[in-house]
mmCIF file of C-alpha atoms in Angstrom:
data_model
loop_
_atom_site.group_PDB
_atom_site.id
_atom_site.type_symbol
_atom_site.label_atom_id
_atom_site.label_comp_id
_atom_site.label_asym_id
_atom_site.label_seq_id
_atom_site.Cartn_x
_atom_site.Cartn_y
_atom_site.Cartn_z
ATOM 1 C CA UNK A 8 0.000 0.000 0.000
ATOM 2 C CA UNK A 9 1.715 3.436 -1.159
ATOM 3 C CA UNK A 10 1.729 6.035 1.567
ATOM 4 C CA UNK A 11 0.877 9.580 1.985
ATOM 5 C CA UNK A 12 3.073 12.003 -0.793
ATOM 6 C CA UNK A 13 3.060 15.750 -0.790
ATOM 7 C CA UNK A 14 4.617 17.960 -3.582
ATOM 8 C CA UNK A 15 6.981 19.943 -3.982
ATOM 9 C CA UNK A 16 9.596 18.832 -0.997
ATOM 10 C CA UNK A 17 10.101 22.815 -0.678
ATOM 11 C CA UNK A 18 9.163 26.026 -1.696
ATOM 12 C CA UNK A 19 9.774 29.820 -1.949
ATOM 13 C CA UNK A 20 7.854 32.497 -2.380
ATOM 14 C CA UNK A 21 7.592 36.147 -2.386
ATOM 15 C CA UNK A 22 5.205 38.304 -0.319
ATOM 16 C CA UNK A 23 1.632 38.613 -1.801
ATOM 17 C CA UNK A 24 2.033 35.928 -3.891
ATOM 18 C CA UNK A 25 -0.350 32.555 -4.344
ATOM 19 C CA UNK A 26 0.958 29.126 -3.783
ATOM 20 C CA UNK A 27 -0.666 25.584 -4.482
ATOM 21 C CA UNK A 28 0.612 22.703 -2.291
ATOM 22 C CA UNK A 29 -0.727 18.955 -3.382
ATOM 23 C CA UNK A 30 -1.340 15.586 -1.080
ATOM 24 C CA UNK A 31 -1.961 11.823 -2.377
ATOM 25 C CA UNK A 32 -3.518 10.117 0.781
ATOM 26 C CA UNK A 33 -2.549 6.592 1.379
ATOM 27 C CA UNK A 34 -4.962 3.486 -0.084
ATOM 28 C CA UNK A 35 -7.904 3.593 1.009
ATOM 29 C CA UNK A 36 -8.317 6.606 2.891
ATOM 30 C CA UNK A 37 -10.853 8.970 1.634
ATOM 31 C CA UNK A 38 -10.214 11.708 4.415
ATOM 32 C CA UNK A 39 -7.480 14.307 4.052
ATOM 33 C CA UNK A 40 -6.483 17.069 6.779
ATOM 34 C CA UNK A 41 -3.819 20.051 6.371
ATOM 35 C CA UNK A 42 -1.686 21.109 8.978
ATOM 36 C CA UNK A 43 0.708 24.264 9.354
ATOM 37 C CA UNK A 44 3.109 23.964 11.623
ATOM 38 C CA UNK A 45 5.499 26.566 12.736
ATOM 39 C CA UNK A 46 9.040 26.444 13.948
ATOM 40 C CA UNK A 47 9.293 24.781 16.909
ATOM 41 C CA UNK A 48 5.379 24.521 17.526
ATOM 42 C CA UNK A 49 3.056 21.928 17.025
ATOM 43 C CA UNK A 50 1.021 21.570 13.788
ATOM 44 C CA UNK A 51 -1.958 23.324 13.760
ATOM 45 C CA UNK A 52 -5.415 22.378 11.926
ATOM 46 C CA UNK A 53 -6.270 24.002 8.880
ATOM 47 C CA UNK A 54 -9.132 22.092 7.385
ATOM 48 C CA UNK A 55 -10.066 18.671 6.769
ATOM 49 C CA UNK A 56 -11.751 17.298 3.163
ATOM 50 C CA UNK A 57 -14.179 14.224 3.125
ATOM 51 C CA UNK A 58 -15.982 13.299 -0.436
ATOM 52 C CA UNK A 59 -14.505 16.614 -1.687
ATOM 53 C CA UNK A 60 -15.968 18.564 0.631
ATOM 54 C CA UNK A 61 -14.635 20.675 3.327
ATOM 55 C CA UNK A 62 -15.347 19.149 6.328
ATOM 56 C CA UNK A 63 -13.989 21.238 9.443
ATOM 57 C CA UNK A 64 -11.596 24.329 9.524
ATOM 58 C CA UNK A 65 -9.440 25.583 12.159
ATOM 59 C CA UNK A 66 -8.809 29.166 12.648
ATOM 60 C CA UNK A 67 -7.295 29.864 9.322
ATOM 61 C CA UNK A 68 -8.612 33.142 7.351
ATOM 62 C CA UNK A 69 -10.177 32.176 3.922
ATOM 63 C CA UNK A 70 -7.081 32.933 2.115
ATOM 64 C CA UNK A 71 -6.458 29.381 2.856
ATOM 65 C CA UNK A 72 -8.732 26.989 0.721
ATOM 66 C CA UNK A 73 -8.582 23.554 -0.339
ATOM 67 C CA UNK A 74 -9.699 20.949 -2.916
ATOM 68 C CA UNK A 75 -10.035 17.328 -2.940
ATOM 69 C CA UNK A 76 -10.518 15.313 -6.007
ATOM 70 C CA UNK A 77 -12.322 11.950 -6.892
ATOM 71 C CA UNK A 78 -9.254 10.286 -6.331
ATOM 72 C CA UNK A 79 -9.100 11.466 -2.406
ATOM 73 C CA UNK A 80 -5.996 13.921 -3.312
ATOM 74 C CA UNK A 81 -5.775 17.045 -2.443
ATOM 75 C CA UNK A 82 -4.944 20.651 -3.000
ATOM 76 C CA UNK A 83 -3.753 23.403 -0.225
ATOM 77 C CA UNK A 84 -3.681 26.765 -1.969
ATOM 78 C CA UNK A 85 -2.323 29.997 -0.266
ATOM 79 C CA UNK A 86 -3.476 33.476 -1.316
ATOM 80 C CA UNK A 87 -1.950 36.936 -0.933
ATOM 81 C CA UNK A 88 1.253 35.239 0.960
ATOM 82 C CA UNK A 89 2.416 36.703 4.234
ATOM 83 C CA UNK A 90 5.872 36.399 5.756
ATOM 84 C CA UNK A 91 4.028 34.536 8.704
ATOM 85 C CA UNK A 92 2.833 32.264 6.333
ATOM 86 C CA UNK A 93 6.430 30.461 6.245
ATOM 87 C CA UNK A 94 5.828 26.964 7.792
ATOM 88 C CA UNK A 95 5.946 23.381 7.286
ATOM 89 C CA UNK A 96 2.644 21.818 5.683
ATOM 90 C CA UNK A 97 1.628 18.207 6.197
ATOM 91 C CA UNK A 98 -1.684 16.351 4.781
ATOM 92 C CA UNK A 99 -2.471 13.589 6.852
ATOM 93 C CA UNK A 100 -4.397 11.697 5.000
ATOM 94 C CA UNK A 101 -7.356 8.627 7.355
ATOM 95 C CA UNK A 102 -10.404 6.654 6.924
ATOM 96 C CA UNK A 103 -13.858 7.121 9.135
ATOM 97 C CA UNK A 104 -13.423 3.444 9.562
ATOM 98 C CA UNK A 105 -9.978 3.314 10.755
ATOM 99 C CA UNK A 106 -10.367 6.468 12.839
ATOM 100 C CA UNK A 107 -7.059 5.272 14.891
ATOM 101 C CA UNK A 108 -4.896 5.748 11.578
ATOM 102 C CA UNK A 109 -3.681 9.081 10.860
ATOM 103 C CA UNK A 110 -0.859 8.979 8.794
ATOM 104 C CA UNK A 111 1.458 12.076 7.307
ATOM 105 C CA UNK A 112 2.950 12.822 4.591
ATOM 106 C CA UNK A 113 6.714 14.481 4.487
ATOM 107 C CA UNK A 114 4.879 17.642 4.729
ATOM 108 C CA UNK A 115 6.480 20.802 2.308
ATOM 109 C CA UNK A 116 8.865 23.350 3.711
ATOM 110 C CA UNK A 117 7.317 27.101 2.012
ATOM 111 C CA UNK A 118 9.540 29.781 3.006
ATOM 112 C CA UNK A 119 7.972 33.747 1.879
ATOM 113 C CA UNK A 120 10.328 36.091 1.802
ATOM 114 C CA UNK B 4 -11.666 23.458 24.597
ATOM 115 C CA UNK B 5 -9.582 20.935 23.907
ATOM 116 C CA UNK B 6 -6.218 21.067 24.473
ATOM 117 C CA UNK B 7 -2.667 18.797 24.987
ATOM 118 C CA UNK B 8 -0.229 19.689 27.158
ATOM 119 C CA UNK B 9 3.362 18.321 27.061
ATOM 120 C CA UNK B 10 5.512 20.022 30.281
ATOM 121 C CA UNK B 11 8.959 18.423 28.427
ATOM 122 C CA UNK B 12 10.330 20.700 26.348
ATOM 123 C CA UNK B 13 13.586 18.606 26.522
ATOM 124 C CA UNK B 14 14.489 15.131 27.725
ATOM 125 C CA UNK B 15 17.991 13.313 27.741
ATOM 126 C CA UNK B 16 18.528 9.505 28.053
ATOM 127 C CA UNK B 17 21.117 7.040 27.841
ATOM 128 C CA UNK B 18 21.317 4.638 25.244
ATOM 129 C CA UNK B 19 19.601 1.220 26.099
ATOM 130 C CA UNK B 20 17.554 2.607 28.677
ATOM 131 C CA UNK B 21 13.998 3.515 28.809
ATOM 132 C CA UNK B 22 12.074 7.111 29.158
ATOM 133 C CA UNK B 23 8.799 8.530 29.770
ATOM 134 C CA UNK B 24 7.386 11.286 28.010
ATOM 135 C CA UNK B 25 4.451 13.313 29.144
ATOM 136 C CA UNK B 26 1.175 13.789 28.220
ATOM 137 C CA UNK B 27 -1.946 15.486 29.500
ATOM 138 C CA UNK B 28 -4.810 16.008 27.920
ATOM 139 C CA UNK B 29 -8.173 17.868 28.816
ATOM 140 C CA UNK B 30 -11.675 17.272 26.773
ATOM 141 C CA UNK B 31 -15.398 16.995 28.020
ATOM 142 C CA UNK B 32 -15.966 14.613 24.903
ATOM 143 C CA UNK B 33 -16.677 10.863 26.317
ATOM 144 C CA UNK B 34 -15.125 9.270 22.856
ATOM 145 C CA UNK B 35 -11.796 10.240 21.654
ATOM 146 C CA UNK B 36 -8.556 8.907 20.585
ATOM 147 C CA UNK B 37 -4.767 9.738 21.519
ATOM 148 C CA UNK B 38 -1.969 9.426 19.554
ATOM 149 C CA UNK B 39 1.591 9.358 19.746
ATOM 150 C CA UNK B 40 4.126 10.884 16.898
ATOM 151 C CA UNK B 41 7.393 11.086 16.370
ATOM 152 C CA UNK B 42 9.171 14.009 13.851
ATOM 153 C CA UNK B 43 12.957 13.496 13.237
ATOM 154 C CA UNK B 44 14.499 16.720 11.784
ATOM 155 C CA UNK B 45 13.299 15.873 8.308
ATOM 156 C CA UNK B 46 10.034 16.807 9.297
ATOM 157 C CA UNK B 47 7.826 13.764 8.227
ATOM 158 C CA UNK B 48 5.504 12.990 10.936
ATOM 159 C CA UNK B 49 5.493 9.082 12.206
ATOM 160 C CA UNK B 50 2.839 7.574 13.919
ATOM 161 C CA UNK B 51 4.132 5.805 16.778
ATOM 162 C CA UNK B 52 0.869 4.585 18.755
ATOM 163 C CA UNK B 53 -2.717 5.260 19.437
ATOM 164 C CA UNK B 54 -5.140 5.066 22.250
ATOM 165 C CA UNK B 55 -8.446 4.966 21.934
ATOM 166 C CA UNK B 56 -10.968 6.038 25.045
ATOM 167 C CA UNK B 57 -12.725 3.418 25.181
ATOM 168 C CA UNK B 58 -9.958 0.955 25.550
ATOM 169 C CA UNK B 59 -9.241 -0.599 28.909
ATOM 170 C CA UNK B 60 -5.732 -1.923 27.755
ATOM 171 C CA UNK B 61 -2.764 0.010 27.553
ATOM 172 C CA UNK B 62 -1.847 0.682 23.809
ATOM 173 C CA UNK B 63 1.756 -1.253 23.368
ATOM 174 C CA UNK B 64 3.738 -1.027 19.750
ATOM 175 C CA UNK B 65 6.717 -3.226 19.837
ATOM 176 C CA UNK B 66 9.256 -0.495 22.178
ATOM 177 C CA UNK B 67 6.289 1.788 22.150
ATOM 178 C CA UNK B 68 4.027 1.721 24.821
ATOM 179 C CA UNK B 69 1.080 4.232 26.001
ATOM 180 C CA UNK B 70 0.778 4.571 29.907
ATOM 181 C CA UNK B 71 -2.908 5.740 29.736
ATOM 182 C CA UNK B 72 -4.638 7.414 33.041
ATOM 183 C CA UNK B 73 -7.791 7.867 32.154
ATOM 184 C CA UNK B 74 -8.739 9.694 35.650
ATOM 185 C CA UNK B 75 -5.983 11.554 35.400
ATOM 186 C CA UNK B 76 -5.843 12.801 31.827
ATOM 187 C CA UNK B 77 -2.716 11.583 30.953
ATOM 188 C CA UNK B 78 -1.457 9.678 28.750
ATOM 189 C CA UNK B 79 1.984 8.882 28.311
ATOM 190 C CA UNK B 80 4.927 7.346 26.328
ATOM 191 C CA UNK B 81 6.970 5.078 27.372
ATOM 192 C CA UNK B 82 9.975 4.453 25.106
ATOM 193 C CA UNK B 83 12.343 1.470 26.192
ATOM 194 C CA UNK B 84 15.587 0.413 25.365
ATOM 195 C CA UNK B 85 16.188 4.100 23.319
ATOM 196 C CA UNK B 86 18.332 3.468 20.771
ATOM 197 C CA UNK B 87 20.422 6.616 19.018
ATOM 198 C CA UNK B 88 17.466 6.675 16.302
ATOM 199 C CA UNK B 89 15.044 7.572 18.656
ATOM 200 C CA UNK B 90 16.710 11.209 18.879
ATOM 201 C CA UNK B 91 13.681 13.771 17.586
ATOM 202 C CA UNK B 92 10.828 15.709 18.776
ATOM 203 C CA UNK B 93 7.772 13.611 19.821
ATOM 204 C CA UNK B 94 4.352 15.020 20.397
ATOM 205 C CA UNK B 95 1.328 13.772 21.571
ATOM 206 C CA UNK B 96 -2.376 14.507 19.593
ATOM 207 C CA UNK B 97 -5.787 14.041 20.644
ATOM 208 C CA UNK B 98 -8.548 13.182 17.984
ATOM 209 C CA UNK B 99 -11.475 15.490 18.361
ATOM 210 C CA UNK B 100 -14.795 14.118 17.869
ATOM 211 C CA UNK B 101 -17.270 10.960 17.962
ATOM 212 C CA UNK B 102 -15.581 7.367 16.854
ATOM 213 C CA UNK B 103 -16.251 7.113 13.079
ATOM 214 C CA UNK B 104 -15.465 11.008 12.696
ATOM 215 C CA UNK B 105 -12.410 11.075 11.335
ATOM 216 C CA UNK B 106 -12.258 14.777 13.563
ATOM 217 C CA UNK B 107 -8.978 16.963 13.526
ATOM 218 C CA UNK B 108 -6.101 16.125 15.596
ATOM 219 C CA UNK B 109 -4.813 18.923 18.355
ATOM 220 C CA UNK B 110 -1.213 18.630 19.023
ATOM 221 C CA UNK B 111 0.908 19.412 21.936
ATOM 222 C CA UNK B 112 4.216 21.642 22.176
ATOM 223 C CA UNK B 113 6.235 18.785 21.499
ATOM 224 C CA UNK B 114 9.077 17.218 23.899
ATOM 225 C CA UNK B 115 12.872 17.086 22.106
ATOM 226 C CA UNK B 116 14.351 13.601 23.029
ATOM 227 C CA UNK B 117 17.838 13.628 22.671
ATOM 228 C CA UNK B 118 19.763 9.554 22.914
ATOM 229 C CA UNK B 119 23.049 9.712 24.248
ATOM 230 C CA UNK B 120 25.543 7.116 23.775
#
């Protein structure tokens, strides 16, 4: 079974620009959740997708939106970037059946300078 | 609210011996699931162990074991025999939300463990 893969491995941007970050959830998961997490903090919810719908959202402003396909990827995309915005991003990617498996991906490093 | 608290921001321990890393956790929800995960300085994210609420045994994964208080709201990791690749942060999660929602996961601070030889 082929794990959780996020694209691209890292990332740089410039102020005010937009930035798309992708997720392939593992077999047979149909739930995927991003995650920001700053250095030296824990990751922080950003929103979850289920059937391609958004499905909970953490305190994120709606600059931050999402996508998921009919395959169960996903999409992260990143409007107007702020320098704040720098962080690591993981998609864990789970299963309402399997509630106990919540597996990440490597996650992608975006630096905004 | 929901929250995890990890006290550790930094733990030593000597090769071959075994540590405890904690973890409390506060929630009025009756059904909900801990985990355990462990991010070397790559980043990646690795699931170590879960506990479930509802479970009356003590989660174990191979080294990996889950010292879960259920009165007390803690729920710790027990690491034994560390080996040198244990070395990374570790932070504990709690699943938010009814079993069979998937919910978000609400991490703690994290707790560096550091493997000496």
């Amino acid at each position: 079974e082929t794990g959780v893969t996020q694209s691209p491995t890292h990332l740089i941007k410039t102020r005010g620009q937009q930035v798309t970050l992708r997720c392939s959830s593992q077999s047979g998961h149909n739930t995927v959740s991003w995650y920001q997490q700053a250095l030296g903090q824990g990751p922080q919810f950003i929103f979850q997708y289920y059937r391609e719908e958004e499905n909970g959202r953490g305190n994120f402003p709606p600059r931050f939106s999402g996508l998921q396909f009919p395959n169960y990827s996903s999409e992260l995309n990143v409007n107007a970037l702020e320098l704040d915005d720098s962080a690591l991003y993981l998609c864990a990617s789970s299963s309402r059946t399997r509630t106990y498996e919540q597996y990440f991906g490597p996650g992608t490093r975006l630096t905004v300078t | 609210a929901q929250k995890i608290t990890q006290t550790q921001p930094g733990m030593f321990v000597q090769e071959k011996e075994a540590v405890t890393l904690d973890c409390t956790y506060d929630t009025s929800d009756q059904s909900y699931g801990l985990f355990w995960y462990k991010q070397p300085s790559s980043g990646e994210m690795i699931f170590l162990i879960y506990q479930g609420s509802y479970d009356e045994q003590n989660a174990t994964e191979g080294r990996y074991s889950l010292n879960f208080q259920k009165a007390r709201k803690s729920a710790n990791l027990v690491i034994s025999a560390s080996q040198l690749g244990d070395s990374a942060m570790y932070f504990c999660a709690m699943r938010e939300g009814q079993l069979g929602n998937t919910g978000k996961l609400i991490f703690g601070q994290g707790t560096t463990l550091q493997v000496k030889p």
